[in-house]
Amino acid sequence: MLAIEFRDPALLSLALLAIPVFLLARRAPGRVLFSSFKLLPSGGRGWRARLAWVPDAILALSLIALVLALAGPRIGERTSRVQREGIAIMMVIDTSGSMAALDLLTPERERTRLEAVQDVFEQFVLGGGTLAGRPDDAIGVVSFAGYADTAAPLTLDHENLVAVARNLEITRLRTEDGTAIGDALGLAVERLRESPARSRIAVLLTDGVNNAGVETPASAAELARSQGIKVYTIGAGSTGIAPVRDLRGVLRSVPVQIDEANLRNIAERTGGRYFRADNAEALVDVYAEIDRLERTRITEERSRQYEELFAFPLLLGLLLMVLGWVGRSAVFARVP
């Protein structure tokens, strides 16, 4: 239930005046003096005499009611409006052949680098583990190997977005393999330019060296900087030698290398940060840190509307005042 409050609660102290008003009203201005009570009729006090105090009490109550009206009783209804300003995020995910390495596995499951990224991506978007999810953000996906492709445009339909990310596959064709970091980042910037969001970021994850595409990582980073787009870069996996299971299921070791210099340069030029994730726990920590750094802006506007209730005690006070004076002058009239 809504509580009644007063606009000027200090005025309630005036209600204490009801006591002297009652006492003063009890003192009639005119009196009849008798030399002895024996001169009075012997029939005892009549009902008018016994209830002579009632009009005075009514006048005191009328004062209390008028004070309540003066203090301004009202019921306040709090209203609030929450505005959420989401972030536009393009996730740029490497799907080149080296993403088949198994160095981001967990004790419970053998998984490729791409599968590890897909697992953490789902937690980042929908929430899970140490990640809260991004329900208010428009998120899209650019995948790349030798070529860059928009796997999913910016969307708030996160369930379908995660399904699209789950369907990403490692490039098997040698003619399409490679690591086109510059082209992938450039495509992500173009997609982010279309978003009206005030905050736009790209999260670029790769495990290789830029060796394909037309645009250089430096020029793509400059384009992102000119558009006010912050880029976080992630170097995923170990360097040197990594285990890979080939198409026949045979485990073999292959050389891997991460272009950390370019990734750092991209991040520094755009105001982002470079992260290194060489194991499964570190990958989760990286996304958790990005999640902490880039949060949705939430503002709350609060207002309060009041329903004024002074009319009832005001009318009651006036009615009691009239009733008290009528009672004193008519029913309980006093001899002057």
PDB file of C-alpha atoms in Angstrom, residues 31-247:
ATOM      1  CA  ARG A  31     -21.571  32.993  34.844  1.00  0.00           C
ATOM      2  CA  VAL A  32     -24.417  32.994  37.339  1.00  0.00           C
ATOM      3  CA  LEU A  33     -23.234  33.253  40.923  1.00  0.00           C
ATOM      4  CA  PHE A  34     -25.065  31.514  43.732  1.00  0.00           C
ATOM      5  CA  SER A  35     -24.432  32.120  47.385  1.00  0.00           C
ATOM      6  CA  SER A  36     -25.179  28.494  48.096  1.00  0.00           C
ATOM      7  CA  PHE A  37     -25.636  25.264  46.108  1.00  0.00           C
ATOM      8  CA  LYS A  38     -28.810  24.780  48.134  1.00  0.00           C
ATOM      9  CA  LEU A  39     -30.514  27.354  45.965  1.00  0.00           C
ATOM     10  CA  LEU A  40     -30.114  25.104  42.876  1.00  0.00           C
ATOM     11  CA  PRO A  41     -32.879  22.661  41.901  1.00  0.00           C
ATOM     12  CA  SER A  42     -32.503  19.349  43.653  1.00  0.00           C
ATOM     13  CA  GLY A  43     -33.125  17.275  40.559  1.00  0.00           C
ATOM     14  CA  GLY A  44     -29.363  16.914  39.788  1.00  0.00           C
ATOM     15  CA  ARG A  45     -27.473  17.767  36.591  1.00  0.00           C
ATOM     16  CA  GLY A  46     -29.382  17.377  33.320  1.00  0.00           C
ATOM     17  CA  TRP A  47     -28.008  15.763  30.175  1.00  0.00           C
ATOM     18  CA  ARG A  48     -27.146  19.166  28.698  1.00  0.00           C
ATOM     19  CA  ALA A  49     -24.984  19.948  31.655  1.00  0.00           C
ATOM     20  CA  ARG A  50     -23.294  16.558  31.521  1.00  0.00           C
ATOM     21  CA  LEU A  51     -22.539  16.911  27.778  1.00  0.00           C
ATOM     22  CA  ALA A  52     -21.712  20.588  27.755  1.00  0.00           C
ATOM     23  CA  TRP A  53     -18.077  19.761  26.958  1.00  0.00           C
ATOM     24  CA  VAL A  54     -18.988  18.091  23.615  1.00  0.00           C
ATOM     25  CA  PRO A  55     -19.138  21.275  21.473  1.00  0.00           C
ATOM     26  CA  ASP A  56     -15.779  22.350  22.892  1.00  0.00           C
ATOM     27  CA  ALA A  57     -14.251  18.983  22.018  1.00  0.00           C
ATOM     28  CA  ILE A  58     -15.734  19.236  18.512  1.00  0.00           C
ATOM     29  CA  LEU A  59     -14.103  22.649  18.071  1.00  0.00           C
ATOM     30  CA  ALA A  60     -10.770  21.197  19.195  1.00  0.00           C
ATOM     31  CA  LEU A  61     -11.148  18.336  16.722  1.00  0.00           C
ATOM     32  CA  SER A  62     -11.974  20.816  13.965  1.00  0.00           C
ATOM     33  CA  LEU A  63      -8.669  22.561  14.662  1.00  0.00           C
ATOM     34  CA  ILE A  64      -6.806  19.241  14.382  1.00  0.00           C
ATOM     35  CA  ALA A  65      -8.496  18.501  11.061  1.00  0.00           C
ATOM     36  CA  LEU A  66      -7.629  21.963   9.709  1.00  0.00           C
ATOM     37  CA  VAL A  67      -4.000  21.506  10.781  1.00  0.00           C
ATOM     38  CA  LEU A  68      -3.887  18.174   8.935  1.00  0.00           C
ATOM     39  CA  ALA A  69      -5.184  19.892   5.806  1.00  0.00           C
ATOM     40  CA  LEU A  70      -2.652  22.700   6.200  1.00  0.00           C
ATOM     41  CA  ALA A  71       0.227  20.194   6.499  1.00  0.00           C
ATOM     42  CA  GLY A  72      -0.671  18.865   3.050  1.00  0.00           C
ATOM     43  CA  PRO A  73      -1.355  15.110   3.251  1.00  0.00           C
ATOM     44  CA  ARG A  74      -0.607  13.307   0.009  1.00  0.00           C
ATOM     45  CA  ILE A  75       0.214   9.939  -1.489  1.00  0.00           C
ATOM     46  CA  GLY A  76       3.393   9.766  -3.522  1.00  0.00           C
ATOM     47  CA  GLU A  77       3.736   7.372  -6.454  1.00  0.00           C
ATOM     48  CA  ARG A  78       7.317   6.788  -7.558  1.00  0.00           C
ATOM     49  CA  THR A  79       7.901   6.318 -11.248  1.00  0.00           C
ATOM     50  CA  SER A  80      11.203   5.534 -12.960  1.00  0.00           C
ATOM     51  CA  ARG A  81      12.394   5.004 -16.483  1.00  0.00           C
ATOM     52  CA  VAL A  82      15.518   3.000 -17.231  1.00  0.00           C
ATOM     53  CA  GLN A  83      17.397   3.725 -20.421  1.00  0.00           C
ATOM     54  CA  ARG A  84      19.972   1.274 -21.670  1.00  0.00           C
ATOM     55  CA  GLU A  85      22.445   2.402 -24.265  1.00  0.00           C
ATOM     56  CA  GLY A  86      23.952  -0.712 -25.828  1.00  0.00           C
ATOM     57  CA  ILE A  87      27.298  -1.167 -27.515  1.00  0.00           C
ATOM     58  CA  ALA A  88      27.848  -2.309 -31.087  1.00  0.00           C
ATOM     59  CA  ILE A  89      30.368  -5.161 -31.133  1.00  0.00           C
ATOM     60  CA  MET A  90      31.822  -6.988 -34.139  1.00  0.00           C
ATOM     61  CA  MET A  91      33.534 -10.243 -33.230  1.00  0.00           C
ATOM     62  CA  VAL A  92      36.257 -10.979 -35.783  1.00  0.00           C
ATOM     63  CA  ILE A  93      37.113 -14.693 -35.618  1.00  0.00           C
ATOM     64  CA  ASP A  94      39.951 -16.501 -37.389  1.00  0.00           C
ATOM     65  CA  THR A  95      38.850 -19.751 -39.110  1.00  0.00           C
ATOM     66  CA  SER A  96      42.132 -20.556 -40.851  1.00  0.00           C
ATOM     67  CA  GLY A  97      43.631 -24.050 -40.794  1.00  0.00           C
ATOM     68  CA  SER A  98      45.808 -23.332 -37.759  1.00  0.00           C
ATOM     69  CA  MET A  99      42.639 -22.901 -35.663  1.00  0.00           C
ATOM     70  CA  ALA A 100      42.448 -26.717 -35.683  1.00  0.00           C
ATOM     71  CA  ALA A 101      45.239 -26.851 -33.093  1.00  0.00           C
ATOM     72  CA  LEU A 102      44.274 -28.561 -29.834  1.00  0.00           C
ATOM     73  CA  ASP A 103      46.178 -26.438 -27.325  1.00  0.00           C
ATOM     74  CA  LEU A 104      43.056 -24.756 -25.871  1.00  0.00           C
ATOM     75  CA  LEU A 105      41.496 -28.020 -24.722  1.00  0.00           C
ATOM     76  CA  THR A 106      40.068 -28.587 -21.246  1.00  0.00           C
ATOM     77  CA  PRO A 107      40.598 -31.587 -18.929  1.00  0.00           C
ATOM     78  CA  GLU A 108      37.082 -32.752 -19.810  1.00  0.00           C
ATOM     79  CA  ARG A 109      37.160 -32.260 -23.547  1.00  0.00           C
ATOM     80  CA  GLU A 110      39.514 -32.202 -26.490  1.00  0.00           C
ATOM     81  CA  ARG A 111      38.650 -29.230 -28.659  1.00  0.00           C
ATOM     82  CA  THR A 112      40.183 -27.114 -31.384  1.00  0.00           C
ATOM     83  CA  ARG A 113      41.045 -23.483 -30.978  1.00  0.00           C
ATOM     84  CA  LEU A 114      37.931 -22.571 -32.941  1.00  0.00           C
ATOM     85  CA  GLU A 115      35.720 -24.715 -30.707  1.00  0.00           C
ATOM     86  CA  ALA A 116      37.259 -23.069 -27.637  1.00  0.00           C
ATOM     87  CA  VAL A 117      36.488 -19.638 -29.095  1.00  0.00           C
ATOM     88  CA  GLN A 118      32.925 -20.729 -29.909  1.00  0.00           C
ATOM     89  CA  ASP A 119      32.404 -21.879 -26.311  1.00  0.00           C
ATOM     90  CA  VAL A 120      33.625 -18.621 -24.809  1.00  0.00           C
ATOM     91  CA  PHE A 121      31.785 -16.561 -27.443  1.00  0.00           C
ATOM     92  CA  GLU A 122      28.496 -18.150 -26.354  1.00  0.00           C
ATOM     93  CA  GLN A 123      29.199 -17.319 -22.707  1.00  0.00           C
ATOM     94  CA  PHE A 124      30.215 -13.776 -23.652  1.00  0.00           C
ATOM     95  CA  VAL A 125      26.976 -13.174 -25.566  1.00  0.00           C
ATOM     96  CA  LEU A 126      24.379 -15.147 -23.585  1.00  0.00           C
ATOM     97  CA  GLY A 127      26.077 -15.304 -20.202  1.00  0.00           C
ATOM     98  CA  GLY A 128      27.527 -18.273 -18.384  1.00  0.00           C
ATOM     99  CA  GLY A 129      30.412 -19.117 -16.098  1.00  0.00           C
ATOM    100  CA  THR A 130      32.067 -15.866 -15.042  1.00  0.00           C
ATOM    101  CA  LEU A 131      30.459 -13.874 -17.880  1.00  0.00           C
ATOM    102  CA  ALA A 132      27.204 -11.978 -17.418  1.00  0.00           C
ATOM    103  CA  GLY A 133      26.152 -11.820 -21.072  1.00  0.00           C
ATOM    104  CA  ARG A 134      25.453  -8.816 -23.320  1.00  0.00           C
ATOM    105  CA  PRO A 135      21.629  -8.641 -23.660  1.00  0.00           C
ATOM    106  CA  ASP A 136      21.548  -4.967 -24.640  1.00  0.00           C
ATOM    107  CA  ASP A 137      24.335  -4.987 -27.226  1.00  0.00           C
ATOM    108  CA  ALA A 138      24.098  -5.396 -30.987  1.00  0.00           C
ATOM    109  CA  ILE A 139      26.687  -8.024 -31.893  1.00  0.00           C
ATOM    110  CA  GLY A 140      27.857  -9.340 -35.247  1.00  0.00           C
ATOM    111  CA  VAL A 141      30.474 -11.792 -36.521  1.00  0.00           C
ATOM    112  CA  VAL A 142      33.114 -11.533 -39.224  1.00  0.00           C
ATOM    113  CA  SER A 143      34.981 -14.754 -39.997  1.00  0.00           C
ATOM    114  CA  PHE A 144      38.182 -14.871 -41.968  1.00  0.00           C
ATOM    115  CA  ALA A 145      40.914 -17.064 -43.302  1.00  0.00           C
ATOM    116  CA  GLY A 146      42.333 -16.161 -46.736  1.00  0.00           C
ATOM    117  CA  TYR A 147      39.170 -14.080 -47.256  1.00  0.00           C
ATOM    118  CA  ALA A 148      36.923 -12.157 -44.898  1.00  0.00           C
ATOM    119  CA  ASP A 149      33.190 -12.716 -44.735  1.00  0.00           C
ATOM    120  CA  THR A 150      30.294 -11.319 -42.700  1.00  0.00           C
ATOM    121  CA  ALA A 151      28.929 -14.385 -40.945  1.00  0.00           C
ATOM    122  CA  ALA A 152      26.295 -12.364 -39.051  1.00  0.00           C
ATOM    123  CA  PRO A 153      25.434  -8.645 -39.225  1.00  0.00           C
ATOM    124  CA  LEU A 154      24.901  -6.637 -36.061  1.00  0.00           C
ATOM    125  CA  THR A 155      21.864  -8.052 -34.313  1.00  0.00           C
ATOM    126  CA  LEU A 156      20.067  -8.284 -30.980  1.00  0.00           C
ATOM    127  CA  ASP A 157      18.859 -11.788 -31.842  1.00  0.00           C
ATOM    128  CA  HIS A 158      21.587 -13.390 -29.800  1.00  0.00           C
ATOM    129  CA  GLU A 159      20.216 -16.931 -29.930  1.00  0.00           C
ATOM    130  CA  ASN A 160      20.533 -17.030 -33.703  1.00  0.00           C
ATOM    131  CA  LEU A 161      23.851 -15.218 -33.506  1.00  0.00           C
ATOM    132  CA  VAL A 162      25.307 -17.936 -31.291  1.00  0.00           C
ATOM    133  CA  ALA A 163      23.927 -20.580 -33.666  1.00  0.00           C
ATOM    134  CA  VAL A 164      25.709 -18.866 -36.572  1.00  0.00           C
ATOM    135  CA  ALA A 165      28.955 -18.748 -34.605  1.00  0.00           C
ATOM    136  CA  ARG A 166      28.592 -22.439 -33.738  1.00  0.00           C
ATOM    137  CA  ASN A 167      28.336 -23.260 -37.447  1.00  0.00           C
ATOM    138  CA  LEU A 168      31.646 -21.618 -38.307  1.00  0.00           C
ATOM    139  CA  GLU A 169      34.066 -24.196 -39.693  1.00  0.00           C
ATOM    140  CA  ILE A 170      37.793 -24.296 -40.106  1.00  0.00           C
ATOM    141  CA  THR A 171      38.869 -23.716 -43.686  1.00  0.00           C
ATOM    142  CA  ARG A 172      40.028 -26.969 -45.267  1.00  0.00           C
ATOM    143  CA  LEU A 173      40.698 -25.826 -48.824  1.00  0.00           C
ATOM    144  CA  ARG A 174      44.297 -24.772 -49.350  1.00  0.00           C
ATOM    145  CA  THR A 175      43.216 -22.143 -51.883  1.00  0.00           C
ATOM    146  CA  GLU A 176      41.047 -20.419 -49.276  1.00  0.00           C
ATOM    147  CA  ASP A 177      43.438 -20.776 -46.352  1.00  0.00           C
ATOM    148  CA  GLY A 178      45.484 -17.934 -44.952  1.00  0.00           C
ATOM    149  CA  THR A 179      45.164 -15.102 -42.429  1.00  0.00           C
ATOM    150  CA  ALA A 180      43.749 -11.882 -43.870  1.00  0.00           C
ATOM    151  CA  ILE A 181      43.786  -9.775 -40.703  1.00  0.00           C
ATOM    152  CA  GLY A 182      43.643  -6.430 -42.515  1.00  0.00           C
ATOM    153  CA  ASP A 183      40.688  -7.388 -44.716  1.00  0.00           C
ATOM    154  CA  ALA A 184      38.781  -8.869 -41.768  1.00  0.00           C
ATOM    155  CA  LEU A 185      39.242  -5.785 -39.604  1.00  0.00           C
ATOM    156  CA  GLY A 186      38.358  -3.498 -42.506  1.00  0.00           C
ATOM    157  CA  LEU A 187      35.124  -5.408 -43.093  1.00  0.00           C
ATOM    158  CA  ALA A 188      34.268  -5.222 -39.387  1.00  0.00           C
ATOM    159  CA  VAL A 189      34.804  -1.458 -39.432  1.00  0.00           C
ATOM    160  CA  GLU A 190      32.468  -1.107 -42.411  1.00  0.00           C
ATOM    161  CA  ARG A 191      29.766  -3.037 -40.561  1.00  0.00           C
ATOM    162  CA  LEU A 192      30.235  -0.937 -37.415  1.00  0.00           C
ATOM    163  CA  ARG A 193      30.011   2.304 -39.375  1.00  0.00           C
ATOM    164  CA  GLU A 194      26.385   1.442 -40.127  1.00  0.00           C
ATOM    165  CA  SER A 195      25.490   1.266 -36.429  1.00  0.00           C
ATOM    166  CA  PRO A 196      23.946   4.293 -34.650  1.00  0.00           C
ATOM    167  CA  ALA A 197      25.441   3.161 -31.319  1.00  0.00           C
ATOM    168  CA  ARG A 198      27.622   5.770 -29.643  1.00  0.00           C
ATOM    169  CA  SER A 199      30.143   3.130 -28.551  1.00  0.00           C
ATOM    170  CA  ARG A 200      31.461   0.724 -31.207  1.00  0.00           C
ATOM    171  CA  ILE A 201      34.185  -1.869 -30.734  1.00  0.00           C
ATOM    172  CA  ALA A 202      35.729  -4.782 -32.596  1.00  0.00           C
ATOM    173  CA  VAL A 203      37.215  -7.876 -30.943  1.00  0.00           C
ATOM    174  CA  LEU A 204      39.711  -9.475 -33.307  1.00  0.00           C
ATOM    175  CA  LEU A 205      40.956 -12.974 -32.493  1.00  0.00           C
ATOM    176  CA  THR A 206      43.625 -14.751 -34.502  1.00  0.00           C
ATOM    177  CA  ASP A 207      46.325 -17.347 -34.041  1.00  0.00           C
ATOM    178  CA  GLY A 208      48.443 -16.476 -37.071  1.00  0.00           C
ATOM    179  CA  VAL A 209      50.359 -13.925 -39.083  1.00  0.00           C
ATOM    180  CA  ASN A 210      48.792 -11.625 -41.675  1.00  0.00           C
ATOM    181  CA  ASN A 211      49.657 -13.307 -44.982  1.00  0.00           C
ATOM    182  CA  ALA A 212      46.615 -12.796 -47.211  1.00  0.00           C
ATOM    183  CA  GLY A 213      44.129 -10.182 -48.354  1.00  0.00           C
ATOM    184  CA  VAL A 214      44.460  -6.738 -49.860  1.00  0.00           C
ATOM    185  CA  GLU A 215      44.301  -4.363 -46.912  1.00  0.00           C
ATOM    186  CA  THR A 216      47.144  -4.206 -44.414  1.00  0.00           C
ATOM    187  CA  PRO A 217      46.500  -4.416 -40.665  1.00  0.00           C
ATOM    188  CA  ALA A 218      47.959  -0.916 -40.249  1.00  0.00           C
ATOM    189  CA  SER A 219      45.601   0.679 -42.776  1.00  0.00           C
ATOM    190  CA  ALA A 220      42.622  -1.161 -41.294  1.00  0.00           C
ATOM    191  CA  ALA A 221      43.603   0.058 -37.834  1.00  0.00           C
ATOM    192  CA  GLU A 222      43.835   3.620 -39.134  1.00  0.00           C
ATOM    193  CA  LEU A 223      40.376   3.297 -40.656  1.00  0.00           C
ATOM    194  CA  ALA A 224      39.006   2.069 -37.323  1.00  0.00           C
ATOM    195  CA  ARG A 225      40.693   4.954 -35.487  1.00  0.00           C
ATOM    196  CA  SER A 226      39.243   7.517 -37.904  1.00  0.00           C
ATOM    197  CA  GLN A 227      35.753   6.141 -37.233  1.00  0.00           C
ATOM    198  CA  GLY A 228      36.167   6.162 -33.463  1.00  0.00           C
ATOM    199  CA  ILE A 229      36.093   2.361 -33.293  1.00  0.00           C
ATOM    200  CA  LYS A 230      38.110   0.723 -30.541  1.00  0.00           C
ATOM    201  CA  VAL A 231      39.732  -2.614 -31.361  1.00  0.00           C
ATOM    202  CA  TYR A 232      40.633  -5.287 -28.834  1.00  0.00           C
ATOM    203  CA  THR A 233      42.985  -7.906 -30.251  1.00  0.00           C
ATOM    204  CA  ILE A 234      43.544 -11.429 -28.959  1.00  0.00           C
ATOM    205  CA  GLY A 235      46.431 -13.725 -29.796  1.00  0.00           C
ATOM    206  CA  ALA A 236      44.998 -17.222 -29.257  1.00  0.00           C
ATOM    207  CA  GLY A 237      46.955 -20.408 -28.695  1.00  0.00           C
ATOM    208  CA  SER A 238      50.564 -21.292 -28.061  1.00  0.00           C
ATOM    209  CA  THR A 239      53.470 -20.442 -30.328  1.00  0.00           C
ATOM    210  CA  GLY A 240      56.143 -22.713 -31.734  1.00  0.00           C
ATOM    211  CA  ILE A 241      54.625 -26.197 -32.001  1.00  0.00           C
ATOM    212  CA  ALA A 242      50.966 -27.098 -31.500  1.00  0.00           C
ATOM    213  CA  PRO A 243      49.161 -30.473 -31.703  1.00  0.00           C
ATOM    214  CA  VAL A 244      46.727 -30.873 -34.633  1.00  0.00           C
ATOM    215  CA  ARG A 245      44.523 -33.829 -35.569  1.00  0.00           C
ATOM    216  CA  ASP A 246      44.417 -34.278 -39.342  1.00  0.00           C
ATOM    217  CA  LEU A 247      41.483 -35.486 -41.471  1.00  0.00           C
TER     218      LEU A 247
END
